[in-house]
């Protein structure tokens, strides 16, 4: 990877020994004329194509091509194998094959450039050059496999091809390889009307090194790239260099001579390659699992946990779905000093979703008490108050009657309703769900529900219908009675038919939670870190997939790096206000101070042993005189005998 600055490279080459004194006067003029001509040729060749490319990108790529062509002309091997190829002097910079455009740092630090900061500098894409100067092994015909009668015919006429890089979009530009042998065979095929073997499998005799046809017969490990096993790639590179060295019959061109001109005999023959773990040789060392864990937890603690929490606090709900999942939580353990593993998350992972399928709150529950649900809902209630929004109309759960008290305690105006997905999860699901639903949810439309009276009547008719056919088991009557209780209480009635109030979405999140523990069960700390990452990625993906998205989500372009997007927006808006320009401001993520925490949180219910201990209590001075007070002679403190007596009764 090399940063390519056209003006800097041109200055270096003009003053290098590779350019003769007679050429120095016209070197820059010829260089610029050649670059201009190449850009013009590319524009004409691509005029009919549907993917236009910006002129500043073509200009920079043409400068790179001119530089590589200069290197190739100075070192091009002769057709005669006996002639020693030319070498570059140390005054010529050797860059490539991957060229990275200059950054704003180069613009600011270079004298005479002007220092103008323009966004086009950041628009430039890296360029990968596929040329025999960097890859001599490419001089092999993909059709017949010969490397004896091939010639290089210049660069591809249409310019670089777009490709997907590891971190960003990039471009690749290659040259054309002509095989004279295949050219003659093609003439013979035209005459005889037949071909066989490799000749029949691949058409043509001139191939671009960036075309799919050229690489068709290459195995993946032979392609010049970053392999999965870097040690073998380095070893292959060394062996190919030795083979090229022997073919050139040049014993002076060695790595030892590059660093030490006095070393004449070093590297003359093939030498053994180091083992991967040799500390005095290749010196490879694999990263450990503990290091990976430590790095990820550090990333979560410093960045991802706050990112996920800040985004959650900006979300709200009109109709929320609440549920727990056991499987993932049961695998999270703590290890004591004796190496024994303990399961402390006995209350499962509690998750709340809104009608838009976004997770708006979650926590690890240490118990199965409703008090922990109340704590979570109180935080959600305070968030709505800070945002200036009404409390949710409904909360849907699979145990509506069990959590109704917790919901009423935290949100008195919110109704607790039953999840129809659980209600109809039986062998006769179609008829049962039909007794509850007018229409199922489909194509983005929410489900429509019958009213309470219709639901009861239809459910009784459904049960009687299947009872006549003898499909019910002995326990079916009990289940039917439980279903009727929910219907009569109005658990399956919906006050607002326009809201998506089925619980299938929250059930779908269980797959995501459980997948965090599929490969390798982890401890509580790692599961908490994975949970913050999972929630943020999922929320951003869901929000960005909507037709109508918030301005901030639209600005992120689907990126889950929320703090980065927020920082960019704040910096842009600050510069915009300072300059007084007419550009529109960028959306920022709102800072909602709801005081909520997510994941592994301190539970008041667990800390007070289910409310047995009083964390703080104020004393009524008007009633204090009715109780006997004793002053401790040692500590000077006062002891209330009535409080002590009640405490002993409560504890025992």
XYZ file of C-alpha atoms in Angstrom, residues 301-518:
218
model
C -17.105 -0.977 27.732
C -15.618 2.107 26.105
C -17.855 2.442 23.052
C -20.563 -0.062 22.175
C -22.371 -0.125 25.526
C -22.907 3.645 25.530
C -23.764 3.676 21.815
C -26.436 1.041 22.291
C -27.842 2.706 25.414
C -27.985 6.182 23.854
C -29.823 4.863 20.822
C -32.267 2.891 22.991
C -33.101 6.012 25.014
C -34.143 7.800 21.824
C -36.801 5.156 21.037
C -40.399 5.013 22.247
C -43.469 2.817 21.907
C -47.215 3.112 21.465
C -47.773 -0.636 21.688
C -44.968 -2.602 23.354
C -44.322 -6.354 23.395
C -42.658 -7.858 26.472
C -41.171 -11.320 26.862
C -38.345 -13.325 28.438
C -35.966 -15.856 26.957
C -34.438 -18.671 28.992
C -32.006 -20.423 26.697
C -29.332 -17.748 26.270
C -29.471 -16.636 29.911
C -29.126 -20.169 31.263
C -25.729 -20.554 29.590
C -24.248 -17.403 31.131
C -22.224 -18.347 34.198
C -19.960 -16.970 36.896
C -16.834 -18.854 37.976
C -15.766 -18.744 41.619
C -12.255 -19.119 43.026
C -12.622 -22.921 43.107
C -13.418 -23.056 39.394
C -17.072 -23.901 39.933
C -19.574 -22.350 37.550
C -22.757 -20.780 38.890
C -25.869 -19.584 37.077
C -26.987 -16.258 38.504
C -29.296 -14.992 35.740
C -32.280 -16.994 36.966
C -34.893 -14.553 35.763
C -33.975 -14.763 32.053
C -33.384 -11.910 29.592
C -36.309 -9.487 29.640
C -36.864 -7.723 26.302
C -39.319 -5.007 25.261
C -40.092 -4.229 21.598
C -42.141 -1.422 20.099
C -44.665 -1.654 17.278
C -41.841 -0.987 14.802
C -39.977 -4.181 15.794
C -37.195 -2.250 17.555
C -35.851 -3.349 20.934
C -36.460 -0.382 23.239
C -35.310 -1.902 26.545
C -33.691 -5.066 27.893
C -32.053 -6.380 31.038
C -30.831 -9.511 32.775
C -33.269 -10.484 35.538
C -31.813 -12.103 38.638
C -35.217 -13.376 39.779
C -38.633 -14.046 38.278
C -40.340 -11.482 40.455
C -42.653 -8.912 38.909
C -40.720 -6.236 40.772
C -37.917 -6.378 38.186
C -40.456 -5.911 35.394
C -41.804 -2.904 37.275
C -38.293 -1.430 37.552
C -37.797 -1.722 33.799
C -41.208 -0.217 33.017
C -40.607 2.684 35.415
C -37.483 3.568 33.447
C -39.455 3.351 30.198
C -42.157 5.569 31.700
C -39.614 8.205 32.713
C -38.128 8.105 29.196
C -41.519 8.883 27.658
C -41.920 11.773 30.078
C -38.507 13.197 29.127
C -39.362 12.849 25.427
C -42.720 14.531 26.024
C -44.690 11.515 24.787
C -47.748 9.700 26.097
C -47.301 6.376 27.826
C -47.774 3.214 25.698
C -51.413 2.278 25.115
C -50.824 -1.458 25.410
C -48.186 -3.940 26.524
C -48.505 -7.370 24.915
C -47.177 -10.447 26.741
C -47.673 -14.205 26.819
C -48.551 -14.028 30.540
C -50.723 -10.916 30.598
C -52.591 -11.770 33.799
C -49.340 -12.477 35.632
C -47.686 -9.160 34.723
C -50.825 -7.015 34.870
C -49.970 -5.906 38.391
C -46.436 -4.905 37.385
C -47.752 -2.930 34.412
C -50.428 -1.214 36.500
C -47.866 -0.322 39.171
C -45.527 1.397 36.690
C -47.974 2.587 34.009
C -51.543 2.837 35.321
C -52.887 4.066 31.976
C -51.380 1.181 29.987
C -53.355 -2.000 29.269
C -51.797 -5.470 29.570
C -52.972 -7.720 26.729
C -52.352 -11.327 25.720
C -50.125 -12.306 22.840
C -52.347 -14.051 20.297
C -49.374 -16.062 19.046
C -49.295 -18.030 22.312
C -53.060 -18.222 22.557
C -53.396 -20.024 19.226
C -50.254 -22.167 19.397
C -52.039 -25.537 19.252
C -53.073 -28.257 16.790
C -56.226 -26.402 15.773
C -54.426 -23.068 15.515
C -56.179 -21.880 12.364
C -59.695 -22.054 13.830
C -58.647 -20.706 17.212
C -56.825 -17.713 15.751
C -59.815 -17.161 13.445
C -62.015 -16.883 16.501
C -59.826 -14.051 17.780
C -58.698 -12.274 14.608
C -60.767 -10.722 11.856
C -57.733 -10.431 9.604
C -54.178 -11.611 10.022
C -51.275 -9.187 9.715
C -49.879 -9.163 6.163
C -48.106 -6.859 3.717
C -47.275 -4.364 6.453
C -50.900 -4.077 7.661
C -51.609 -4.828 11.350
C -54.003 -7.594 12.396
C -57.667 -6.786 13.156
C -59.355 -8.296 16.242
C -62.975 -9.208 17.070
C -64.437 -7.519 20.134
C -64.669 -9.358 23.457
C -68.192 -10.760 22.952
C -67.512 -12.020 19.433
C -64.287 -13.655 20.585
C -66.016 -15.602 23.371
C -68.850 -16.772 21.112
C -66.552 -17.871 18.295
C -64.142 -19.614 20.650
C -66.949 -21.672 22.236
C -68.221 -22.624 18.775
C -64.719 -23.683 17.720
C -64.275 -25.853 20.801
C -67.683 -27.508 20.373
C -66.984 -28.136 16.686
C -63.791 -30.070 17.360
C -65.208 -31.741 20.487
C -67.786 -33.493 18.295
C -64.959 -34.929 16.191
C -63.126 -36.232 19.259
C -59.833 -34.434 18.675
C -59.473 -32.974 22.165
C -57.412 -34.673 24.860
C -58.417 -34.883 28.518
C -56.473 -31.702 29.276
C -58.145 -29.755 26.462
C -61.126 -28.774 28.617
C -58.803 -27.109 31.144
C -56.962 -25.260 28.379
C -60.276 -24.157 26.903
C -61.417 -22.746 30.230
C -58.147 -20.817 30.595
C -58.618 -19.395 27.122
C -62.148 -18.310 27.945
C -60.897 -16.536 31.067
C -58.504 -14.470 28.949
C -61.256 -13.678 26.466
C -63.753 -12.643 29.163
C -61.147 -10.383 30.801
C -60.542 -8.675 27.477
C -56.912 -9.816 27.236
C -57.320 -10.437 23.508
C -59.345 -7.336 22.758
C -57.499 -4.422 21.151
C -58.453 -0.820 21.848
C -56.568 0.395 18.771
C -56.801 -1.780 15.666
C -54.264 0.281 13.736
C -51.330 -0.786 15.908
C -49.240 -3.883 15.302
C -49.993 -5.726 18.533
C -49.224 -9.391 17.836
C -46.300 -10.928 19.710
C -44.574 -12.797 16.906
C -41.899 -10.101 16.635
C -40.680 -10.491 20.191
C -40.609 -14.263 19.697
C -38.416 -13.701 16.658
C -35.825 -11.893 18.772
C -35.292 -15.071 20.797
C -33.476 -16.586 17.832
C -31.076 -13.670 17.848
C -30.474 -13.852 21.593
C -29.957 -17.608 21.512
C -27.543 -17.369 18.582
C -25.145 -15.403 20.801
C -24.478 -18.594 22.760
C -24.560 -21.209 20.004
